[in-house]
Short mmCIF file of C-alpha atoms and ligand atoms in Angstrom, two decimals:
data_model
loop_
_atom_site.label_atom_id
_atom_site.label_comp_id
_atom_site.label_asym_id
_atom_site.label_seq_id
_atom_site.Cartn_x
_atom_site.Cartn_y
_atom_site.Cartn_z
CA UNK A 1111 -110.74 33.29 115.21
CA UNK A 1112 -108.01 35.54 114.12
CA UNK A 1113 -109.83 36.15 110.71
CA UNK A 1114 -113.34 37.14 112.86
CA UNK A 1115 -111.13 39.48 114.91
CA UNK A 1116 -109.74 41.04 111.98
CA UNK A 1117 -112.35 41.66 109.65
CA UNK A 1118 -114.54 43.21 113.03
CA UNK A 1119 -111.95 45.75 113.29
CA UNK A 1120 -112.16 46.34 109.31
CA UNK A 1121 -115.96 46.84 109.51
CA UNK A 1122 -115.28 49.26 113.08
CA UNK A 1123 -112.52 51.10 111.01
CA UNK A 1124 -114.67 51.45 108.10
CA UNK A 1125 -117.68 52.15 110.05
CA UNK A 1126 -115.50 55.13 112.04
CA UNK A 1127 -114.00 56.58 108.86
CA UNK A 1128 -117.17 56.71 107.07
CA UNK A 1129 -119.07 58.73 110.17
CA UNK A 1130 -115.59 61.07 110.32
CA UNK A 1131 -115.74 61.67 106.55
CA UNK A 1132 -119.52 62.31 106.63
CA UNK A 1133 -119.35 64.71 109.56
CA UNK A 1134 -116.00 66.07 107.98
CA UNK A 1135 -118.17 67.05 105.08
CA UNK A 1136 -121.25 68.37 106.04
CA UNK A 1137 -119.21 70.61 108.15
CA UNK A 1138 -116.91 72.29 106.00
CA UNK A 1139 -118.24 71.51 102.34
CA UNK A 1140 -120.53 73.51 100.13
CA UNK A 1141 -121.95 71.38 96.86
CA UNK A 1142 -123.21 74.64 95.54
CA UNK A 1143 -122.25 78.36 94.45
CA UNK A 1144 -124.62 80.94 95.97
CA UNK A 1145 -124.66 84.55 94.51
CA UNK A 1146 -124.92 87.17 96.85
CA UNK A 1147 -124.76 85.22 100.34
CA UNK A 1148 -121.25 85.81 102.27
CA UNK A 1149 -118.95 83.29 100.97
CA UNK A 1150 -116.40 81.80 103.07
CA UNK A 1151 -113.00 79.99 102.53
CA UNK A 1152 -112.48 76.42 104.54
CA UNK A 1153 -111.18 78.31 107.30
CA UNK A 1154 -114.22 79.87 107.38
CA UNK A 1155 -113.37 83.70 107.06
CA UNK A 1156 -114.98 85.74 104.58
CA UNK A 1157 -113.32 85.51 101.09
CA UNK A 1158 -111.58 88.88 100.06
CA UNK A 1159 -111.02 88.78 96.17
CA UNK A 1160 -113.09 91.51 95.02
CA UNK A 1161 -112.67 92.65 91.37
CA UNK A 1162 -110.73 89.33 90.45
CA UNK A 1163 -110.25 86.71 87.94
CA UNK A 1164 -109.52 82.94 87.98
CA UNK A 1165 -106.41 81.15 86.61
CA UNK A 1166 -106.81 77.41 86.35
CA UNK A 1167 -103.14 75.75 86.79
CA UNK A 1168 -102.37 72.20 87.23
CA UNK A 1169 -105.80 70.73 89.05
CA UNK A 1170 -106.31 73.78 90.64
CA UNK A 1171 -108.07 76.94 90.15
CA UNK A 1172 -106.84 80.02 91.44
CA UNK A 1173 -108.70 83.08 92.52
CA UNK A 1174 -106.81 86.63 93.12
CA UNK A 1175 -108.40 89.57 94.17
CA UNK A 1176 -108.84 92.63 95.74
CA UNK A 1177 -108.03 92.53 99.48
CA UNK A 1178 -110.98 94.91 100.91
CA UNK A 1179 -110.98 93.82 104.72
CA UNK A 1180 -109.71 97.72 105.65
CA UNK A 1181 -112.38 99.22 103.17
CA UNK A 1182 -110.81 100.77 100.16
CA UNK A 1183 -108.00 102.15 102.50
CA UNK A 1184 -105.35 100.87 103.50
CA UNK A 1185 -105.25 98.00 100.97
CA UNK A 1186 -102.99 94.62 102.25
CA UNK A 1187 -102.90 94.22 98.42
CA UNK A 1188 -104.05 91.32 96.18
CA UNK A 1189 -105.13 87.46 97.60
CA UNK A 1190 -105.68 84.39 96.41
CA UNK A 1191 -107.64 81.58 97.09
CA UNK A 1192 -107.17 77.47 95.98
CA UNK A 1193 -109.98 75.43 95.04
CA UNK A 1194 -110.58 72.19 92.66
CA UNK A 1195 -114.07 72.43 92.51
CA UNK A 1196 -114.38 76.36 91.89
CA UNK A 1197 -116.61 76.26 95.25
CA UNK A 1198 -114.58 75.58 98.42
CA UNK A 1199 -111.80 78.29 98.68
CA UNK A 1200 -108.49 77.33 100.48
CA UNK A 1201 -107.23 81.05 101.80
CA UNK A 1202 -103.51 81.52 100.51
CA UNK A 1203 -103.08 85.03 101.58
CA UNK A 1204 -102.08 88.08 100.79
CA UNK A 1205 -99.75 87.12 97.27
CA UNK A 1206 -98.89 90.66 96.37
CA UNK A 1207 -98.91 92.95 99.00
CA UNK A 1208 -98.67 96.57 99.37
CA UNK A 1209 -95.87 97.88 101.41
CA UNK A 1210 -96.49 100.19 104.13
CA UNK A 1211 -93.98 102.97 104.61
CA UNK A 1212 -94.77 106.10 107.13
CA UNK A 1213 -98.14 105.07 107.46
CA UNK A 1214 -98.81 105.10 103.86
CA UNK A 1215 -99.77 102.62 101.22
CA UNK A 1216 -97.04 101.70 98.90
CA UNK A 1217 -96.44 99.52 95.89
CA UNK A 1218 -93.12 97.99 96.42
CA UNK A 1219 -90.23 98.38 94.86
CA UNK A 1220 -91.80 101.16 92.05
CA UNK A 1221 -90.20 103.84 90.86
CA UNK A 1222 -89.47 106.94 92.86
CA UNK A 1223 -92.87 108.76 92.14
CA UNK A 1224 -94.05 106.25 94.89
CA UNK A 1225 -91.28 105.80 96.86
CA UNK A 1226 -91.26 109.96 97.66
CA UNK A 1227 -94.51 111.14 97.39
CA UNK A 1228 -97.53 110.92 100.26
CA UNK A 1229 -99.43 109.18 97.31
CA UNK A 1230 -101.77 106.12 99.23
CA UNK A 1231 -101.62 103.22 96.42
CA UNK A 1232 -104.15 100.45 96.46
CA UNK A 1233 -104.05 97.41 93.11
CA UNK A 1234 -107.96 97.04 91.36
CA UNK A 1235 -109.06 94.47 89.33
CA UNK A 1236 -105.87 91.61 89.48
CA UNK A 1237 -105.78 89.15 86.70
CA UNK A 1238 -102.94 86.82 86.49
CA UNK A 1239 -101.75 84.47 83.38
CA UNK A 1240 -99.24 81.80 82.96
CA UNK A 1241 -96.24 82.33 80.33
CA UNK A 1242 -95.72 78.94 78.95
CA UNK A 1243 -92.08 79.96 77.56
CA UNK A 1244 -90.79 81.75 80.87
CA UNK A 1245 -92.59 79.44 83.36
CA UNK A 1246 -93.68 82.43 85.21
CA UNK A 1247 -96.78 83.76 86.51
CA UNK A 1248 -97.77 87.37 85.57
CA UNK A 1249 -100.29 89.88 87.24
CA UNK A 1250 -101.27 93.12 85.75
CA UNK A 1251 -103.40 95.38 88.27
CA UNK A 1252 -104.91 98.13 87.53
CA UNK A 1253 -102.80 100.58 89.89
CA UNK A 1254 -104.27 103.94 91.41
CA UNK A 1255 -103.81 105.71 94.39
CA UNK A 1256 -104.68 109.34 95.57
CA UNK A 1257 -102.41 112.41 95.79
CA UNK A 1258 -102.98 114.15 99.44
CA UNK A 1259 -106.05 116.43 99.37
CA UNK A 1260 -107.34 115.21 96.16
CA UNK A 1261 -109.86 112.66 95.96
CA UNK A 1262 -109.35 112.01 92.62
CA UNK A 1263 -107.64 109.29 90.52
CA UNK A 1264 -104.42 109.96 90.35
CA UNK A 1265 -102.18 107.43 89.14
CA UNK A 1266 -103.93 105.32 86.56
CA UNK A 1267 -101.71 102.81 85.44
CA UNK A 1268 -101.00 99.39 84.43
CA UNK A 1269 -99.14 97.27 87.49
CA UNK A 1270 -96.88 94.04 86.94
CA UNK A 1271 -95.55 91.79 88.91
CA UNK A 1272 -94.93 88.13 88.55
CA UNK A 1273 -93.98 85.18 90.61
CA UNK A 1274 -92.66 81.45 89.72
CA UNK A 1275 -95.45 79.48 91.76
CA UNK A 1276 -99.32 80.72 91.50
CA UNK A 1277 -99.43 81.47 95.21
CA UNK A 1278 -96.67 84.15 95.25
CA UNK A 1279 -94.82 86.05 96.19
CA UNK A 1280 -95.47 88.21 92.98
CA UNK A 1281 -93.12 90.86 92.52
CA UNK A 1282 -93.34 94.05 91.33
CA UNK A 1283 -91.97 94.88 88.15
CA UNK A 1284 -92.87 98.50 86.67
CA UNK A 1285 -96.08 100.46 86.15
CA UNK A 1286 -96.88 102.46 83.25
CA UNK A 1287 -99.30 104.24 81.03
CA UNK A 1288 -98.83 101.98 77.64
CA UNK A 1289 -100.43 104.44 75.52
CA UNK A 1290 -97.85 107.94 75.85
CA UNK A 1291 -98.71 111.29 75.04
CA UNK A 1292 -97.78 111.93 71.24
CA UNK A 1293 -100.89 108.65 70.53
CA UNK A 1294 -103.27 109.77 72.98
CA UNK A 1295 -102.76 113.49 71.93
CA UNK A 1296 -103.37 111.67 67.70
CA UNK A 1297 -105.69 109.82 68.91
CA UNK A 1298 -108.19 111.45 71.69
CA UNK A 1299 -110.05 114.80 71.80
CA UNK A 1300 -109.44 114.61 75.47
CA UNK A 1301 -106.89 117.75 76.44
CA UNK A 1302 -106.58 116.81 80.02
CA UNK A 1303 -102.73 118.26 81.42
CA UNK A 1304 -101.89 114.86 82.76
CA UNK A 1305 -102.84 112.71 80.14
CA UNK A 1306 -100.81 114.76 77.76
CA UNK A 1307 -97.82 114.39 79.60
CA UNK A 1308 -97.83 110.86 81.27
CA UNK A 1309 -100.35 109.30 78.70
CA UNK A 1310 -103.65 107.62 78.49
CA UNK A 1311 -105.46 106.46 81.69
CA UNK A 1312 -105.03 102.92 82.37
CA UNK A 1313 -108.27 102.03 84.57
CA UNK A 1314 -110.52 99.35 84.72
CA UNK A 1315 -108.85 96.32 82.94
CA UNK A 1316 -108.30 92.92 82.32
CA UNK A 1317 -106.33 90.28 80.73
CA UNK A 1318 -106.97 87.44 77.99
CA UNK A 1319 -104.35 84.63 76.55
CA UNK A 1320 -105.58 83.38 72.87
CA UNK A 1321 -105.44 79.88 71.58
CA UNK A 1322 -102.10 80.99 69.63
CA UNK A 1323 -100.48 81.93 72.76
CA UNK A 1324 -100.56 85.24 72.67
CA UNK A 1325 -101.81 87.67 75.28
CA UNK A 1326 -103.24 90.72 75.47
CA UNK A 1327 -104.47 93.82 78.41
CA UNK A 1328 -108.15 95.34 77.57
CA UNK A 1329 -108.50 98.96 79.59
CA UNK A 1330 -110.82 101.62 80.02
CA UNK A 1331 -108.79 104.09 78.88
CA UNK A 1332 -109.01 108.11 77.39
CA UNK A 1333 -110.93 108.69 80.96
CA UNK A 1334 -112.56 105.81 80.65
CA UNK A 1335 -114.46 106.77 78.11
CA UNK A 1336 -113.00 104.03 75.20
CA UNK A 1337 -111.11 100.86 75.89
CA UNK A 1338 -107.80 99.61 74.62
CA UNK A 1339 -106.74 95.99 73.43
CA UNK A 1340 -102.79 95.84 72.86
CA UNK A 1341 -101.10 92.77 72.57
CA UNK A 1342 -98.36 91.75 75.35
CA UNK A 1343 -94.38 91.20 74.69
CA UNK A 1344 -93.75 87.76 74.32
CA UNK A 1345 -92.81 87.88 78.19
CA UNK A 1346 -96.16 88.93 79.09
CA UNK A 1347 -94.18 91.61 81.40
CA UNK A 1348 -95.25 94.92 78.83
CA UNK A 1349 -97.05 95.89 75.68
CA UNK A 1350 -95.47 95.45 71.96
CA UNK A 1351 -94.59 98.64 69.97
CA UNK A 1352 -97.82 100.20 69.63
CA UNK A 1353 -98.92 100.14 65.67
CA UNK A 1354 -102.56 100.67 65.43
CA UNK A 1355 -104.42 97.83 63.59
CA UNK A 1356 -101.58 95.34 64.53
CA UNK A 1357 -100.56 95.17 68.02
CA UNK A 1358 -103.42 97.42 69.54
CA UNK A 1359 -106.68 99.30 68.80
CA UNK A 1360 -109.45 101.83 70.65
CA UNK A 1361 -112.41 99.82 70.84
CA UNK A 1362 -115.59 100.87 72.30
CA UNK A 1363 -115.14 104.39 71.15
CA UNK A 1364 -116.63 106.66 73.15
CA UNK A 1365 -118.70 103.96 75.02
CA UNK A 1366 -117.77 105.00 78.35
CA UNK A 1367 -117.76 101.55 79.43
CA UNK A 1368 -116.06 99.62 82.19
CA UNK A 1369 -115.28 96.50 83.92
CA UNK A 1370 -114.04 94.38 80.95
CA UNK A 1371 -114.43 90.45 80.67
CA UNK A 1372 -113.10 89.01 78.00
CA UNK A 1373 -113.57 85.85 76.51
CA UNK A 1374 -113.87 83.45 73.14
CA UNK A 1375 -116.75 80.97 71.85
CA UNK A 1376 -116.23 79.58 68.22
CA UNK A 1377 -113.49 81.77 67.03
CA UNK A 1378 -115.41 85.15 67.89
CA UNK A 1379 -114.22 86.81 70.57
CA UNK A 1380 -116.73 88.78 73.44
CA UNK A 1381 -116.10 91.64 75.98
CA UNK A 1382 -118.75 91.67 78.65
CA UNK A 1383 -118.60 95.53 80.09
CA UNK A 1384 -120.54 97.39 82.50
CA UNK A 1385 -121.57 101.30 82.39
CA UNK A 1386 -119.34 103.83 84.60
CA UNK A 1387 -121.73 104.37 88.01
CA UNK A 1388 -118.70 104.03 90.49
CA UNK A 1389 -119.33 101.59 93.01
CA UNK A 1390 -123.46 101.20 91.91
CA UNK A 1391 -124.73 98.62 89.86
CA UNK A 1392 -126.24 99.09 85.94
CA UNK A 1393 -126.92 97.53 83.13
CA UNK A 1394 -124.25 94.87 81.43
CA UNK A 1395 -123.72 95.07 77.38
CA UNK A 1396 -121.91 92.63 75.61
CA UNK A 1397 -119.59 93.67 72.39
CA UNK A 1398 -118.63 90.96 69.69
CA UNK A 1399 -115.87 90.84 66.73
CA UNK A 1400 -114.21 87.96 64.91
CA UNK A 1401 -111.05 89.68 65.20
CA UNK A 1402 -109.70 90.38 68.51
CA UNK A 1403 -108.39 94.06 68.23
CA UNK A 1404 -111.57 94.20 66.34
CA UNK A 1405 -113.58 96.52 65.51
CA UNK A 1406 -116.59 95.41 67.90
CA UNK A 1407 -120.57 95.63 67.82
CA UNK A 1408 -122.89 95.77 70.53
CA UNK A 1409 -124.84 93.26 71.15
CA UNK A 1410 -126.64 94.68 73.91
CA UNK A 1411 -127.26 93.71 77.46
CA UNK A 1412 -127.29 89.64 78.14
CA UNK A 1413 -129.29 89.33 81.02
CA UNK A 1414 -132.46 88.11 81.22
CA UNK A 1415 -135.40 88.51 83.83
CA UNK A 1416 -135.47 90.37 87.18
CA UNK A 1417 -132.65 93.19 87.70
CA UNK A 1418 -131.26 92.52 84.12
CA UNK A 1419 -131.01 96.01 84.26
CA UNK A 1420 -128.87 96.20 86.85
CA UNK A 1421 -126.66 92.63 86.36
CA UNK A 1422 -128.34 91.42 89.09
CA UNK A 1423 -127.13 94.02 91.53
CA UNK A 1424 -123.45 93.48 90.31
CA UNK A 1425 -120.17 94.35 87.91
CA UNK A 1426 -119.01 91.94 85.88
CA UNK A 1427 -114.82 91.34 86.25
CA UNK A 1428 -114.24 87.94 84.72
CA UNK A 1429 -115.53 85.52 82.25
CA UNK A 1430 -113.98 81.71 82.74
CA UNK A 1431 -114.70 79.15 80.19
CA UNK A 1432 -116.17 76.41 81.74
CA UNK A 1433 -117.37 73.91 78.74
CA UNK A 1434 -116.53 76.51 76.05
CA UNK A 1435 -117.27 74.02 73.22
CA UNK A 1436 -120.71 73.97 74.51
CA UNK A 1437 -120.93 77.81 74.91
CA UNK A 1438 -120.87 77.29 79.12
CA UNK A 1439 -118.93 79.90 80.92
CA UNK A 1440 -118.78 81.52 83.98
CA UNK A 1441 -120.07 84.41 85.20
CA UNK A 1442 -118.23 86.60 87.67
CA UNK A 1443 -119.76 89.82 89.18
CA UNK A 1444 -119.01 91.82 92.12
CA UNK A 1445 -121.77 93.40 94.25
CA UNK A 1446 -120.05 96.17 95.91
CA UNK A 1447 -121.42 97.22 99.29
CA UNK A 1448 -120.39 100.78 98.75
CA UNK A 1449 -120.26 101.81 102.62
CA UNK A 1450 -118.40 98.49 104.03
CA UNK A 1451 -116.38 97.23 100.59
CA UNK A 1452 -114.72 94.51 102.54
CA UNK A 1453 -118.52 93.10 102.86
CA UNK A 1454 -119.11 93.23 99.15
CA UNK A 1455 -120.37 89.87 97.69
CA UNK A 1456 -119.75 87.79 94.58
CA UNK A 1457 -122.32 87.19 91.97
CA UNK A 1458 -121.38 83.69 89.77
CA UNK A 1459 -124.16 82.75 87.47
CA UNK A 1460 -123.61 80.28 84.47
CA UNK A 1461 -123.31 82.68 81.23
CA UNK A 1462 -124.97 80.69 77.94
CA UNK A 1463 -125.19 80.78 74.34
CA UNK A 1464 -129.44 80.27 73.25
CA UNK A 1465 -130.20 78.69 70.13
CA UNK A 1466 -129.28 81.68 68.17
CA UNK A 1467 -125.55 82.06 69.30
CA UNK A 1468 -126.20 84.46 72.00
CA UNK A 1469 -125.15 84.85 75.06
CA UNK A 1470 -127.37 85.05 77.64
CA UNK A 1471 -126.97 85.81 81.77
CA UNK A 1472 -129.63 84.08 83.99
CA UNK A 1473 -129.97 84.54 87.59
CA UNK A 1474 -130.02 81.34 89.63
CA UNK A 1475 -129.95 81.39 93.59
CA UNK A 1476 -127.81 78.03 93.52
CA UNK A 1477 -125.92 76.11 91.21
CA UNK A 1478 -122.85 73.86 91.22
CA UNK A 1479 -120.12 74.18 88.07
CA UNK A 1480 -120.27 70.46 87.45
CA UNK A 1481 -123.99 69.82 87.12
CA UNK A 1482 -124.21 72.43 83.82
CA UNK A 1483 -125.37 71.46 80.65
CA UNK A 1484 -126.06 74.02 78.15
CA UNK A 1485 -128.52 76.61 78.03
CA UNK A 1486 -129.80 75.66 81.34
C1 DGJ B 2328 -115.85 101.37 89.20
C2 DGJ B 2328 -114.75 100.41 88.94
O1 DGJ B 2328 -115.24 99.44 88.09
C3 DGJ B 2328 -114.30 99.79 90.24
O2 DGJ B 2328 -113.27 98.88 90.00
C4 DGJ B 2328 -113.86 100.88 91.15
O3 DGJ B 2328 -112.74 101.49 90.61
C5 DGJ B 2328 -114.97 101.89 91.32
N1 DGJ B 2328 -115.39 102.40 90.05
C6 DGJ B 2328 -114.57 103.04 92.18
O4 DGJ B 2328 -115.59 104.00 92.20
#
C-alpha cells in the first residue's frame, strides 16, 4: 500500500513538473536566432547592445553593447547580456556606465578635458577580452562625444576600462589617440589642426586575441579613411611602442572603410568592413593576409543573394568563431534605425567558407547556432 501511494505521487510529481517545464519553456524560450525582428532578453525588454561583440567565458557567452534606449543622447553607457546558447539573453545591465555630471554625459574618472569641458561623451562599438596573465577583463570603446555647437566628432579616441568579473563594474582607465602627431604627420597626407596636435582619429574599431596570446585594436583611423592594427601591451590596458612593420601597420590604405570584424580561419587572418554611409547600410568587403599586421587584399563583398549590396540592410561589428575548424562563424550586423537608434535591430547570419576557401554571407530568416554544419 505504502509503495502504491508513493510511486502515485512520483508519477503526479513528474506529471506536474513536466507540464511546469513545458509551459516554462514555450513561454520564455526561443530555439532560434531571427535577424531583423525585435529581440528580447528573458525579462522580456528589448536587448540594447548595439555595435557590440561577444566574449565567451567559462559556459557563458557574453554580449556588451551600445546602450541606445535614450537615442544616441544621453548614453547610460555600455550593457551586457548572459546567454549559453547565444539565443536567450539574461539582461546584466548597464556594466560601464557613463557618469552624468550637470546634465551632461561623462566618462568617469578621465582626464580633465572631460571632467571641465561641456563635451557630451557617449562609448561606440565595445569589445571586451580576457587577459589570461592579469585575470582581468578589458574593454576598449571607441570614445567620442561632441563639443557644444559643433556637431562634429570631436574626441575620437580609444577608451579602456576593465573589470575582474565579465559583468562589471568596468572601470575606466585612460583614453588616447595611440597614433601621436610626429607618425600621423610621417605617415598621412591629412593636415587637419587637430590631428596634428592630439594624433590620429581613433573611430570605428575593434579588438582580436591570437592563438599566441597576443592582442591587438583594428581602427578606422587618418579620418577614417585607413585602418590601424597595433598590437596591445602585454596588459591589454595600451598599445606597444609603435614600430611600423612590428607592433602596428596602416592597412586598408585609403579604403575609407569602417566597422571592422576581425577574425582567423586556417592561419589567415580576415577583416570584414563596411563602407562609411553613417548610420545607412552598404555594401560589406572582406580583406585577407596571412600575416596579421599584413599587408591585406580585397576580396570583395561576401554576401550572396538579395540586398548583398547592402549586408542585408546592416553593419557588420563582430565576427565569433563558432566551429572555426570547419570555417563556421558568426555573423553580427547592426541595422540601425537611424530616427529611433534604441529600436535598431541585430542581423546574425552564419558566415561560411564555399569549396574554394571563401567566405561567404547568406541571409537566412531563422537559424539556431547548434544545428550548423558547414556551408549550409
Ligand atoms: C558609422 C559608424 O560605423 C557607427 O558606429 C556610428 O558611428 C555612425 N557612423 C554614426 O554616424
Amino acid at each position: 500500500m505504502r509503495t502504491k501511494r508513493y510511486m502515485q505521487s512520483v508519477v503526479i510529481l513528474a506529471v506536474t513538473s513536466l507540464m511546469a517545464l513545458g509551459s516554462a519553456e514555450a513561454k520564455s524560450w526561443n530555439t532560434m536566432i531571427t535577424s531583423g525582428t525585435s529581440w528580447e532578453d528573458t525579462a522580456g525588454d528589448p536587448i540594447q547592445a548595439h555595435g557590440g561583440g561577444l566574449l565567451k567565458h567559462g559556459d557563458l557567452w557574453y554580449w556588451y553593447g551600445e546602450d541606445k534606449r535614450n537615442g544616441y543622447f544621453p548614453s547610460p553607457g555600455v550593457s551586457c547580456y548572459s546567454s549559453n546558447d547565444l539565443i536567450n539573453w539574461k539582461n546584466e545591465g548597464v556594466v560601464c556606465p557613463i557618469w552624468v555630471r550637470d546634465g551632461e554625459s561623462i566618462v568617469p574618472n578621465t582626464p580633465a578635458e572631460f571632467q571641465s569641458s561641456t563635451r557630451r561623451a557617449v562609448m561606440e562599438r565595445p569589445k571586451v577580452i580576457y587577459n589570461d596573465k592579469t585575470k582581468k577583463f578589458l574593454m576598449w570603446v571607441h570614445l567620442e562625444g561632441y563639443a557644444d555647437g559643433d556637431p562634429r566628432y570631436q574626441i575620437s579616441s580609444a577608451g579602456v576600462a576593465f573589470s575582474d568579473s565579465p559583468v562589471g563594474p568596468f572601470e575606466f582607465v585612460d583614453f588616447f589617440r595611440p597614433v601621436p602627431a610626429e607618425l600621423h604627420k610621417t605617415f598621412c597626407e591629412e593636415t587637419s589642426a587637430d590631428q596634428m596636435v592630439r594624433g590620429s582619429t581613433f573611430r570605428d574599431m575593434t579588438l582580436f586575441k591570437d592563438d599566441d596570446g597576443r592582442a591587438y585594436v583594428i581602427y578606422a583611423a587618418e579620418s577614417n579613411y585607413t585602418m590601424h592594427i597595433i598590437e596591445l601591451t602585454d596588459d591589454f590596458c595600451g598599445v606597444k611602442p609603435l614600430v611600423l612593420g612590428k607592433t602596428w601597420n596602416r592597412i586598408l590604405i585609403g579604403e575609407h572603410r569602417e566597422a571592422p570584424a576581425m577574425f582567423k580561419y586556417r592561419n589567415n587572418y580576415y577583416i570584414l568592413t563596411s563602407g562609411a554611409t553613417g548610420w545607412t547600410p552598404n555594401a560589406a568587403r572582406m580583406y585577407t593576409s596571412g600575416q596579421i599586421l599584413g599587408p591585406y587584399s580585397s576580396l570583395g563583398n561576401p554576401c550572396l543573394g538579395e540586398l548583398s549590396e547592402t549586408t542585408f540592410n546592416s553593419q557588420s561589428t563582430f565576427v565569433q568563431p563558432l566551429q572555426p575548424d570547419k570555417g563556421i562563424f558568426l555573423y553580427m550586423g547592426d541595422r540601425w534605425t537611424r530616427d529611433d537608434l534604441g529600436d535598431s535591430r541585430y542581423i546574425w547570419l552564419p558566415l561560411t567558407f564555399d569549396g574554394n576557401d571563401q567566405p561567404v554571407l547568406r541571409w537566412k530568416d531563422s537559424w539556431s547556432p547548434s544545428s550548423l554544419t558547414p556551408q549550409n
